[in-house]
JSON list of N, CA and C in Angstrom, two decimals:
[
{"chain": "O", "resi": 1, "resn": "UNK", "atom": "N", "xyz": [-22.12, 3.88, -32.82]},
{"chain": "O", "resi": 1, "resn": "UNK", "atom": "CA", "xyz": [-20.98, 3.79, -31.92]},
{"chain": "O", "resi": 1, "resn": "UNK", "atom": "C", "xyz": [-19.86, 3.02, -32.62]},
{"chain": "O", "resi": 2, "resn": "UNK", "atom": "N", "xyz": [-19.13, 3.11, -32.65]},
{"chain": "O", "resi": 2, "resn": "UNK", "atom": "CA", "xyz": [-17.75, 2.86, -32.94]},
{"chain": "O", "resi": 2, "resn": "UNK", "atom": "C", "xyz": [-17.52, 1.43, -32.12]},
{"chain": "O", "resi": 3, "resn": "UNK", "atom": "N", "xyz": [-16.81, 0.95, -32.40]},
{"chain": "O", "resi": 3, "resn": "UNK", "atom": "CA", "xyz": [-16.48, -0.62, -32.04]},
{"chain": "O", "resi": 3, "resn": "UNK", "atom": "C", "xyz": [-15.26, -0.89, -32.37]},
{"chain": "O", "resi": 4, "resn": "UNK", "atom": "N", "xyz": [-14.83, -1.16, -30.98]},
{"chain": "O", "resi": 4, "resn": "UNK", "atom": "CA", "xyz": [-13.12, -1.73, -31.28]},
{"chain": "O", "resi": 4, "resn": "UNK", "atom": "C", "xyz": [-13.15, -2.96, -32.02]},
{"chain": "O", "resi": 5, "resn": "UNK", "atom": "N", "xyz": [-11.78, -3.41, -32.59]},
{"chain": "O", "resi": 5, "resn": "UNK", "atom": "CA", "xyz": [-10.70, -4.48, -33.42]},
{"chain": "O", "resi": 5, "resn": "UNK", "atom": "C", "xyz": [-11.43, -5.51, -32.24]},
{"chain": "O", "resi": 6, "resn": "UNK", "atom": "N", "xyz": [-11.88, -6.89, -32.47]},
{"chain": "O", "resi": 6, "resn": "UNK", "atom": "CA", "xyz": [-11.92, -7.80, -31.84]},
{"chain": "O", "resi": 6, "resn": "UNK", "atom": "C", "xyz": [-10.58, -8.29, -31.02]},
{"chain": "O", "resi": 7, "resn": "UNK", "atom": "N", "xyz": [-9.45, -8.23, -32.00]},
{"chain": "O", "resi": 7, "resn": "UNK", "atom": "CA", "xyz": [-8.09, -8.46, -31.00]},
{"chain": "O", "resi": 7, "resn": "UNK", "atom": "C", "xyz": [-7.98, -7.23, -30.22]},
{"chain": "O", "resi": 8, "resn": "UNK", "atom": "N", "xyz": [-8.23, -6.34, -30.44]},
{"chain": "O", "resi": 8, "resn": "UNK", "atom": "CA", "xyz": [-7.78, -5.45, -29.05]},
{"chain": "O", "resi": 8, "resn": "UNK", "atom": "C", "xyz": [-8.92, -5.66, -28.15]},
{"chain": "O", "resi": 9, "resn": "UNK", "atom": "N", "xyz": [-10.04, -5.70, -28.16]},
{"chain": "O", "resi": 9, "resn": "UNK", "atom": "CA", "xyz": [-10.88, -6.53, -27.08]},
{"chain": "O", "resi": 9, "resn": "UNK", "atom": "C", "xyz": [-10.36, -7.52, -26.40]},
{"chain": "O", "resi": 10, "resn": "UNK", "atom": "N", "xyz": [-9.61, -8.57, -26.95]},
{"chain": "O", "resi": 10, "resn": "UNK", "atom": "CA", "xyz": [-9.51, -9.67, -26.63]},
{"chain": "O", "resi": 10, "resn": "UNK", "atom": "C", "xyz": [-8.30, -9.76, -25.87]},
{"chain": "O", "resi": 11, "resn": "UNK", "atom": "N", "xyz": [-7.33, -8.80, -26.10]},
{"chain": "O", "resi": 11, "resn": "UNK", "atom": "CA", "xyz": [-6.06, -8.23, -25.36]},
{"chain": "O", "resi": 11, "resn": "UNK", "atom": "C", "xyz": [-6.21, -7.68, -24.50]},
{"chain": "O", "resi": 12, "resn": "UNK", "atom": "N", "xyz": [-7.44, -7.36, -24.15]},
{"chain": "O", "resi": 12, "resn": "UNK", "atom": "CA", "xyz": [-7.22, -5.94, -22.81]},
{"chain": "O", "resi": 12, "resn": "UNK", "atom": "C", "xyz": [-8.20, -7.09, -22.27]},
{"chain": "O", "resi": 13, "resn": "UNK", "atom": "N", "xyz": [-9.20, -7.42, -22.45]},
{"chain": "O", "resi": 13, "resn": "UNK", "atom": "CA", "xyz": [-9.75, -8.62, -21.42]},
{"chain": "O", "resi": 13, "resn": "UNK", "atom": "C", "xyz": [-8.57, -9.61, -21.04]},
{"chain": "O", "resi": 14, "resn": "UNK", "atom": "N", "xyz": [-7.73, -9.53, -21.79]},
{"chain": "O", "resi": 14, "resn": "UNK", "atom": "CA", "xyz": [-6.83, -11.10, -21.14]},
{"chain": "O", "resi": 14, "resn": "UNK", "atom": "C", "xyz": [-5.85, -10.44, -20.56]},
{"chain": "O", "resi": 15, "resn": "UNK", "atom": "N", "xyz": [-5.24, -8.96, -19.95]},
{"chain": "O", "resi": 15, "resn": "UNK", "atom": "CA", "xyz": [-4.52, -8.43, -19.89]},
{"chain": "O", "resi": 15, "resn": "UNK", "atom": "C", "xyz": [-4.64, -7.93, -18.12]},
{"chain": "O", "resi": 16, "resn": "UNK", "atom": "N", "xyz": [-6.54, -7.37, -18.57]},
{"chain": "O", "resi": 16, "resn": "UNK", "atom": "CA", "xyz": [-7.50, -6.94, -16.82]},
{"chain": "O", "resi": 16, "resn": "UNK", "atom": "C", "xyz": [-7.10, -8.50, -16.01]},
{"chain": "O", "resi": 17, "resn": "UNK", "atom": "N", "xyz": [-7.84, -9.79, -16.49]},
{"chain": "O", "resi": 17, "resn": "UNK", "atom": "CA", "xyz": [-7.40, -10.92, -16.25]},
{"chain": "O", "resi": 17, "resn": "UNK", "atom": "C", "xyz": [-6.31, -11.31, -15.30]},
{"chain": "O", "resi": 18, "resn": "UNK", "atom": "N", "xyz": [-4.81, -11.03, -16.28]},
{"chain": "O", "resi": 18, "resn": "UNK", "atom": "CA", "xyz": [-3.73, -11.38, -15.71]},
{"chain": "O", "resi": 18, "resn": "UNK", "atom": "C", "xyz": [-3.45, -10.49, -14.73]},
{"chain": "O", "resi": 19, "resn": "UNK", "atom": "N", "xyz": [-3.93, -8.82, -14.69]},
{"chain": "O", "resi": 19, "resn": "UNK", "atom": "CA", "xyz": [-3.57, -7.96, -13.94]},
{"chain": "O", "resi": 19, "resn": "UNK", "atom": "C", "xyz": [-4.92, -8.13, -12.86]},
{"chain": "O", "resi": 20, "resn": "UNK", "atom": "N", "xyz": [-5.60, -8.64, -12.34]},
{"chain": "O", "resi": 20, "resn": "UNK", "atom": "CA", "xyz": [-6.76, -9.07, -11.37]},
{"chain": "O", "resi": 20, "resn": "UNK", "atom": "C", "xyz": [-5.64, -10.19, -10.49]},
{"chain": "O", "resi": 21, "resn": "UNK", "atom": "N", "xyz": [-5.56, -11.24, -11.10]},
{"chain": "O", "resi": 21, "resn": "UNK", "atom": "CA", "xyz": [-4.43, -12.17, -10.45]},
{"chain": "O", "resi": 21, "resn": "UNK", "atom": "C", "xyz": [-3.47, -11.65, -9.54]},
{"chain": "O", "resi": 22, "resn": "UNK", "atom": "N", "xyz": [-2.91, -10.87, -10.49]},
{"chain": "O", "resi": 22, "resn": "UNK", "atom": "CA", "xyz": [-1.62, -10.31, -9.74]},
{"chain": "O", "resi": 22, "resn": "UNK", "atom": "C", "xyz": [-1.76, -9.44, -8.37]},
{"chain": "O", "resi": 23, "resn": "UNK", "atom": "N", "xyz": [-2.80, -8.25, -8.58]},
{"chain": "O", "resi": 23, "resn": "UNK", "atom": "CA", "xyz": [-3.08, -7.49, -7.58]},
{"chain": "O", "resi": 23, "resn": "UNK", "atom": "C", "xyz": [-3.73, -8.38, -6.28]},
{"chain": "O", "resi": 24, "resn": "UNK", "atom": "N", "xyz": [-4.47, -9.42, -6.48]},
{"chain": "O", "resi": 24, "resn": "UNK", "atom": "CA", "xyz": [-4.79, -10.45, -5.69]},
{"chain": "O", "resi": 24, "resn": "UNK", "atom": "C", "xyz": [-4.35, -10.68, -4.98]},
{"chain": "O", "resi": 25, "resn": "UNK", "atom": "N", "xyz": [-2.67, -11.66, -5.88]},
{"chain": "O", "resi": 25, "resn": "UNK", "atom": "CA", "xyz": [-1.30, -11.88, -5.09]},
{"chain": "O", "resi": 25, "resn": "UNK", "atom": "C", "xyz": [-0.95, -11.36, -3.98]},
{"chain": "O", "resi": 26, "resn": "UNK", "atom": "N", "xyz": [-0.43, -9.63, -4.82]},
{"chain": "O", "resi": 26, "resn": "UNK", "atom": "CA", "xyz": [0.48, -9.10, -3.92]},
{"chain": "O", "resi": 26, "resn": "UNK", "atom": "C", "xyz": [-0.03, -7.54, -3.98]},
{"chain": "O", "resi": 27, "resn": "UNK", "atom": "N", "xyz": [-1.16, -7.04, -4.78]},
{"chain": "O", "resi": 27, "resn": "UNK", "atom": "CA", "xyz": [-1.36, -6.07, -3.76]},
{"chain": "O", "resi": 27, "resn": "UNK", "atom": "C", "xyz": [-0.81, -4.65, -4.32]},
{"chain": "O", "resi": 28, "resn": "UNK", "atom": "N", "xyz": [0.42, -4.67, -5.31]},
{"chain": "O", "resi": 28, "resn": "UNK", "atom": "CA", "xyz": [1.10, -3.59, -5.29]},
{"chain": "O", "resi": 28, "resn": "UNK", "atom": "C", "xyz": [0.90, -2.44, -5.91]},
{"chain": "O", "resi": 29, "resn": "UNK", "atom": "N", "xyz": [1.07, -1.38, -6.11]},
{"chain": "O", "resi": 29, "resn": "UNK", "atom": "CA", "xyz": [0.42, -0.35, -6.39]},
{"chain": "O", "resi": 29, "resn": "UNK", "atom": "C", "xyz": [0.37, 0.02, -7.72]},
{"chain": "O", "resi": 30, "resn": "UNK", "atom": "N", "xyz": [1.28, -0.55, -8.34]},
{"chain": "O", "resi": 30, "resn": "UNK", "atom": "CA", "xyz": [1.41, -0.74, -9.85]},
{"chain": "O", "resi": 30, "resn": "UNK", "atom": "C", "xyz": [0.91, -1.19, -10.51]},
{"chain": "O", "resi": 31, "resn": "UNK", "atom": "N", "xyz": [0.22, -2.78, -9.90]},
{"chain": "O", "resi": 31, "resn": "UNK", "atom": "CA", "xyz": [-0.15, -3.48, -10.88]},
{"chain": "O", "resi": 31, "resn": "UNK", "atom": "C", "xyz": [-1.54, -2.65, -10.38]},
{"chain": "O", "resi": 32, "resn": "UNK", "atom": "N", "xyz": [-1.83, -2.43, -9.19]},
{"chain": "O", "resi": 32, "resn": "UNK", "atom": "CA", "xyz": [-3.82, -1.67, -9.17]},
{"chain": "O", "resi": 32, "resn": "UNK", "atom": "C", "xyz": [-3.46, -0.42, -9.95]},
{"chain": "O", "resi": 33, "resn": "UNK", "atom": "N", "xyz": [-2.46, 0.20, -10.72]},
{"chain": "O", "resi": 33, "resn": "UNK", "atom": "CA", "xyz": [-2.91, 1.63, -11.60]},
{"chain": "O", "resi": 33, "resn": "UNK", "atom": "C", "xyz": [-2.81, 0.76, -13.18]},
{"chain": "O", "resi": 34, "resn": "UNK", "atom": "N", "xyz": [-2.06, 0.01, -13.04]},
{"chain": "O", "resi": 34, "resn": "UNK", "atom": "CA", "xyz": [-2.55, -1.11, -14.54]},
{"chain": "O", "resi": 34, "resn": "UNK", "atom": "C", "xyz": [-3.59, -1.46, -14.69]},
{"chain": "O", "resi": 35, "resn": "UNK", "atom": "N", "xyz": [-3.94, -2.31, -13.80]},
{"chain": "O", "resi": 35, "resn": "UNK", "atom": "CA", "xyz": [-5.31, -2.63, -13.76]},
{"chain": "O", "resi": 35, "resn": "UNK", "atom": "C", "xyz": [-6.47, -1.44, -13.85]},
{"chain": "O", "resi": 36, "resn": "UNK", "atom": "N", "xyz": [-6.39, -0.78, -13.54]},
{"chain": "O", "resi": 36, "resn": "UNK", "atom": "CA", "xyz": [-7.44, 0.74, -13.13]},
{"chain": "O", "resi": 36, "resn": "UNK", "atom": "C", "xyz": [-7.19, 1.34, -14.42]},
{"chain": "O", "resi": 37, "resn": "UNK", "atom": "N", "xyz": [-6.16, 1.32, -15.47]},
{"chain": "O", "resi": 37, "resn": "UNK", "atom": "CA", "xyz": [-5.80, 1.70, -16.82]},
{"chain": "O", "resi": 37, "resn": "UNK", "atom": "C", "xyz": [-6.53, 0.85, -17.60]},
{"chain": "O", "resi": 38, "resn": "UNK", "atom": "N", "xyz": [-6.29, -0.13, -17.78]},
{"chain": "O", "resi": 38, "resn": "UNK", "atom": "CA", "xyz": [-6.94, -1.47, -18.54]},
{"chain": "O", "resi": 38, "resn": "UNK", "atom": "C", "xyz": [-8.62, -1.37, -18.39]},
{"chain": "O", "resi": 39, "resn": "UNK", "atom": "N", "xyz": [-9.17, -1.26, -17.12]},
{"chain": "O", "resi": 39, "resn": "UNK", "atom": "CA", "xyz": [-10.35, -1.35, -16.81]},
{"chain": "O", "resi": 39, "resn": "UNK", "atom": "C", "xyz": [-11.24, 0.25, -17.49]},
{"chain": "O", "resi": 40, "resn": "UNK", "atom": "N", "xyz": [-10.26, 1.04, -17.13]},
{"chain": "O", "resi": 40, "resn": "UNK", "atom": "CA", "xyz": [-10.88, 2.53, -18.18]},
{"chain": "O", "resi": 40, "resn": "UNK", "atom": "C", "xyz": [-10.63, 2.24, -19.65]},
{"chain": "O", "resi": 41, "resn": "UNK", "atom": "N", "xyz": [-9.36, 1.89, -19.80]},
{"chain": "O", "resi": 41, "resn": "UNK", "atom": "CA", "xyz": [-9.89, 1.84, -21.53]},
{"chain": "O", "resi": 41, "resn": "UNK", "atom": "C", "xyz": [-11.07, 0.61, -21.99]},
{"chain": "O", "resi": 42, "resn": "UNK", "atom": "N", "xyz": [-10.81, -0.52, -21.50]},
{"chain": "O", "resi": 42, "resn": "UNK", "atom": "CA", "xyz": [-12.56, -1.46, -21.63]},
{"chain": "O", "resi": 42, "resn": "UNK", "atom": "C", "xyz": [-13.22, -0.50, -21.71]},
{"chain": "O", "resi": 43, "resn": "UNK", "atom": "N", "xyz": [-13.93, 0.33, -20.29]},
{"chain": "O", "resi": 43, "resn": "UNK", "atom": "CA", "xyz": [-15.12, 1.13, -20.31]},
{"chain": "O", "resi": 43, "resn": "UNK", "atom": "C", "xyz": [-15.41, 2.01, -21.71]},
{"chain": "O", "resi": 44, "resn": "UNK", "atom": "N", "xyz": [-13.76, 2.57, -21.80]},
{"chain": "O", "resi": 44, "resn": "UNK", "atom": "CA", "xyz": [-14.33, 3.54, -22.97]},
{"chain": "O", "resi": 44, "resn": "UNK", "atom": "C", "xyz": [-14.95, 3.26, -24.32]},
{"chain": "O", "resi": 45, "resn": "UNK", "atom": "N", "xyz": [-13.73, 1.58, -25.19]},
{"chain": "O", "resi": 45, "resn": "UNK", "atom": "CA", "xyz": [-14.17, 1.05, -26.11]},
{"chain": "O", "resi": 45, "resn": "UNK", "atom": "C", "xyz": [-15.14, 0.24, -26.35]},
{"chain": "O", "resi": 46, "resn": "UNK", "atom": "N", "xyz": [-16.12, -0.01, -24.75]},
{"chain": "O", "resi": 46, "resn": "UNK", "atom": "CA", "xyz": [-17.26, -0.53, -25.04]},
{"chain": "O", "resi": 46, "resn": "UNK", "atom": "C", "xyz": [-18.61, 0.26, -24.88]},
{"chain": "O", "resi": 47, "resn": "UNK", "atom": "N", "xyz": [-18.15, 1.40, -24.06]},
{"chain": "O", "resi": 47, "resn": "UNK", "atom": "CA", "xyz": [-19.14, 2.52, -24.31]},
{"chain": "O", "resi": 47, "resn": "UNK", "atom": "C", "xyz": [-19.74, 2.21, -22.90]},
{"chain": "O", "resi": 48, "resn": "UNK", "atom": "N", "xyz": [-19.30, 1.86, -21.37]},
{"chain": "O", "resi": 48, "resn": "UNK", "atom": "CA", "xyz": [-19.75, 1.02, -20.44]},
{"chain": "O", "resi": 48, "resn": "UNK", "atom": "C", "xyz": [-18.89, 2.17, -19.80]},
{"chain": "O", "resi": 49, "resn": "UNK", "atom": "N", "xyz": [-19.84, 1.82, -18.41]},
{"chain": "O", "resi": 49, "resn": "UNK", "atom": "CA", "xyz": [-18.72, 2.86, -16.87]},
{"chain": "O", "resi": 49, "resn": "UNK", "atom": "C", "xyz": [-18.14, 2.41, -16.14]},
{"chain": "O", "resi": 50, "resn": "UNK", "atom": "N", "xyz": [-18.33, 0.46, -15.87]},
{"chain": "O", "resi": 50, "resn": "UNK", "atom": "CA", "xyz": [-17.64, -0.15, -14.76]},
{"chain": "O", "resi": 50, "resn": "UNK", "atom": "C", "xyz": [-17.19, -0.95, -15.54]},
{"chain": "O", "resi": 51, "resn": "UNK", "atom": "N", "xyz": [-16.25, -1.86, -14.57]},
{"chain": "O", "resi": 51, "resn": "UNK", "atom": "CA", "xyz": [-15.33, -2.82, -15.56]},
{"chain": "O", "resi": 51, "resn": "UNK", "atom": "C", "xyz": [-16.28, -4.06, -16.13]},
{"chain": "O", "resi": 52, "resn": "UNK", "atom": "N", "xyz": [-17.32, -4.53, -15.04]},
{"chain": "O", "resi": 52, "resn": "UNK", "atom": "CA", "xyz": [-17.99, -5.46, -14.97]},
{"chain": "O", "resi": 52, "resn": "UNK", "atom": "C", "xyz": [-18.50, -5.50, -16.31]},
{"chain": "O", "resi": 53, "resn": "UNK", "atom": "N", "xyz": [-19.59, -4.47, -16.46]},
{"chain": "O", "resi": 53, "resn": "UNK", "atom": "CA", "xyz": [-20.14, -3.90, -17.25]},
{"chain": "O", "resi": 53, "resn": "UNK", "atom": "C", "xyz": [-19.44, -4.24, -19.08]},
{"chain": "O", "resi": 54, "resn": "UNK", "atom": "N", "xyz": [-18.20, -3.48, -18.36]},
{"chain": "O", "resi": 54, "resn": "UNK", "atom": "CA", "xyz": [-17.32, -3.47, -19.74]},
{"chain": "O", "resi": 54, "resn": "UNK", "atom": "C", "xyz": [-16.69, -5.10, -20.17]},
{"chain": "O", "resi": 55, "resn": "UNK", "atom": "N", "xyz": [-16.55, -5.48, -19.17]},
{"chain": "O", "resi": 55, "resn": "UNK", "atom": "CA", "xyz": [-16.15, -7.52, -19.38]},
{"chain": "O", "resi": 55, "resn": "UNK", "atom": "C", "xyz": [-17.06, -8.25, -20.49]},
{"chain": "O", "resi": 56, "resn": "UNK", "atom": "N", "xyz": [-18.87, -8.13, -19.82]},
{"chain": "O", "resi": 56, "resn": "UNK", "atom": "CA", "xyz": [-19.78, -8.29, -20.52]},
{"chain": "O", "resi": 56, "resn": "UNK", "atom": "C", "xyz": [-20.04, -8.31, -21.63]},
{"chain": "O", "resi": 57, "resn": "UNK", "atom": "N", "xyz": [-20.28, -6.57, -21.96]},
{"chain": "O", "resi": 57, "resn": "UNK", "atom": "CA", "xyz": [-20.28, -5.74, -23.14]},
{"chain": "O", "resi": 57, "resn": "UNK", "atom": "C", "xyz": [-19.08, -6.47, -24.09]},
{"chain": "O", "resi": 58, "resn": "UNK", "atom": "N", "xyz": [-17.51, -6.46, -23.72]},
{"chain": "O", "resi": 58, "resn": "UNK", "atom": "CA", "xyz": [-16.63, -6.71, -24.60]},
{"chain": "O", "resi": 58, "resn": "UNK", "atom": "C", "xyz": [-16.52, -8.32, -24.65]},
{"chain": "O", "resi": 59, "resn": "UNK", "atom": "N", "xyz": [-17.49, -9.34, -24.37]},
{"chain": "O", "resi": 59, "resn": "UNK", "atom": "CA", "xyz": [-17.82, -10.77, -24.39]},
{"chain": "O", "resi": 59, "resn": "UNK", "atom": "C", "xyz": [-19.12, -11.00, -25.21]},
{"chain": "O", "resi": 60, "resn": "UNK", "atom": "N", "xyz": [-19.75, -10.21, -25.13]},
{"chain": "O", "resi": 60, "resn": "UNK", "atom": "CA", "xyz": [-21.05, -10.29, -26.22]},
{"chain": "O", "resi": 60, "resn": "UNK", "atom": "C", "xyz": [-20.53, -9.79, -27.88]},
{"chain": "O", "resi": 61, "resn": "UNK", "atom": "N", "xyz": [-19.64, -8.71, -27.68]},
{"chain": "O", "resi": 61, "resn": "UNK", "atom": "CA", "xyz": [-18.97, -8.17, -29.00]},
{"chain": "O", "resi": 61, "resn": "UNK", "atom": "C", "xyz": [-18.43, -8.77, -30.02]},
{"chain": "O", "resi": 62, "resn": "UNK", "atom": "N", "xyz": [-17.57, -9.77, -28.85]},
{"chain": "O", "resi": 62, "resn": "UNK", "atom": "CA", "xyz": [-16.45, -11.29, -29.38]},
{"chain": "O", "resi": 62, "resn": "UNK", "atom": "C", "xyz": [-17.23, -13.10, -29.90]},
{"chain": "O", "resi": 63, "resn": "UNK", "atom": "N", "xyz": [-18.53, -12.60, -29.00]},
{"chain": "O", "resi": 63, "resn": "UNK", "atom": "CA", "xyz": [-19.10, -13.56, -29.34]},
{"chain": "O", "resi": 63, "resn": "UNK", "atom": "C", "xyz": [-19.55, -14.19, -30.97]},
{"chain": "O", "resi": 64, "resn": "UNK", "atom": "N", "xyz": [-19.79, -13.31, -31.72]},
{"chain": "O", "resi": 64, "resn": "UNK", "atom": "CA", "xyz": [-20.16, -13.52, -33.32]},
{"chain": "O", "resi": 64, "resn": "UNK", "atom": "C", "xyz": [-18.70, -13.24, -33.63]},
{"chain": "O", "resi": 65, "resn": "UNK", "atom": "N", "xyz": [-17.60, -13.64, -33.41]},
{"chain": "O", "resi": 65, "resn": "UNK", "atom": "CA", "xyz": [-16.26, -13.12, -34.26]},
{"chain": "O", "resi": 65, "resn": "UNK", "atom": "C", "xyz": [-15.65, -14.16, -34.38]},
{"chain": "O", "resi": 66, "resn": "UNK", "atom": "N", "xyz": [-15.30, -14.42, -36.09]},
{"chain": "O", "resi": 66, "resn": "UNK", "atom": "CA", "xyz": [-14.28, -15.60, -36.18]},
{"chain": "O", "resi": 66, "resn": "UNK", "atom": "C", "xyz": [-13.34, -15.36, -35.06]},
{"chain": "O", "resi": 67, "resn": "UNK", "atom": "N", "xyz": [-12.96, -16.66, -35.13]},
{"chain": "O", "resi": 67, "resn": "UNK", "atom": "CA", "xyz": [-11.44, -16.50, -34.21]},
{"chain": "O", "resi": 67, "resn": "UNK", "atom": "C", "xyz": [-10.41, -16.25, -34.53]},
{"chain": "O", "resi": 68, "resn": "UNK", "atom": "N", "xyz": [-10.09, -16.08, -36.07]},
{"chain": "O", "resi": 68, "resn": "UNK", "atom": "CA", "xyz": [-8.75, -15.27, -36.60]},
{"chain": "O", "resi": 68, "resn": "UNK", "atom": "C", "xyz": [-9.23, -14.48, -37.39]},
{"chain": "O", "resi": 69, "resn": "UNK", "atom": "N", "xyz": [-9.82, -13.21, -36.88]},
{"chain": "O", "resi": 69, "resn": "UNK", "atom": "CA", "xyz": [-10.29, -12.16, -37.76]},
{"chain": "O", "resi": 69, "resn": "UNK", "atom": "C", "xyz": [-9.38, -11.50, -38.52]},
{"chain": "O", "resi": 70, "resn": "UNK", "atom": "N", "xyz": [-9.24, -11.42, -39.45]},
{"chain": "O", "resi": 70, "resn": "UNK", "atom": "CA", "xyz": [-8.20, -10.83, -40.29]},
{"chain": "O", "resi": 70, "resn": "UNK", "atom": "C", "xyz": [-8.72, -9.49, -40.72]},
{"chain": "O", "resi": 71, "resn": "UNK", "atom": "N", "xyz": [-9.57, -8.63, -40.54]},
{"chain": "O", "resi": 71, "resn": "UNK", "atom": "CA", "xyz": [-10.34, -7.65, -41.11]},
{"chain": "O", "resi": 71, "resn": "UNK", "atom": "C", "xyz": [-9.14, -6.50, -41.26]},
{"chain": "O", "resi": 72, "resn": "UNK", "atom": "N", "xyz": [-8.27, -6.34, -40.12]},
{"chain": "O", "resi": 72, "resn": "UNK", "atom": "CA", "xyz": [-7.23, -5.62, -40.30]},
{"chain": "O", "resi": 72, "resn": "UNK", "atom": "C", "xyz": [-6.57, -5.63, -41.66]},
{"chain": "O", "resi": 73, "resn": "UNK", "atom": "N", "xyz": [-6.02, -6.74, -41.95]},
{"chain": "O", "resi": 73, "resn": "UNK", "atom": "CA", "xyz": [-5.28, -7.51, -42.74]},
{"chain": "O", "resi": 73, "resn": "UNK", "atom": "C", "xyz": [-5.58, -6.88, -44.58]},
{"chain": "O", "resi": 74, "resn": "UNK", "atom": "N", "xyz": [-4.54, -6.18, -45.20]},
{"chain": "O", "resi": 74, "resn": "UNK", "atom": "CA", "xyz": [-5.06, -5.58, -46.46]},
{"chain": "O", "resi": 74, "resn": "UNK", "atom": "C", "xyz": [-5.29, -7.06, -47.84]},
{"chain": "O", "resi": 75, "resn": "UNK", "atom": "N", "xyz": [-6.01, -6.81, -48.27]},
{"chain": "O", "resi": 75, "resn": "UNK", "atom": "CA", "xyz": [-6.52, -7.88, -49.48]},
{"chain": "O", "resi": 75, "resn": "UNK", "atom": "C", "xyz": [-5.22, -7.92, -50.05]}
]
């Protein structure tokens, strides 16, 4: 299986996050199709069907990862 960039893991978890808050707030219909966007791509790049699932999955992934992975980054 294929495995996302640790920073894009780490962007779309902090992203579901801020967009969970918000819909909380106020509810609006925008931020629940953001959120409902965010929460499908998790599922897909962790290979998971619910968000829960996918939170998990993309927290166990991050867990062995320096914290400034540079792997992107050309020599």
């Amino acid at each position: 299986m294929l495995m996302a960039h640790p920073a894009v893991l780490r962007n779309l978890m902090d992203q579901y996050d801020v967009l969970r808050i918000l819909h909380t707030e106020n509810g609006s219909a925008e931020v629940r199709r953001r959120m409902d966007d965010t929460a499908y791509t998790l599922c897909v790049l962790t290979g998971t069907r619910d968000v829960d699932a996918a939170l998990r999955a993309a927290h166990h992934q991050l867990a062995g990862v320096r914290p400034h992975d540079d792997s992107l980054v050309p020599a």
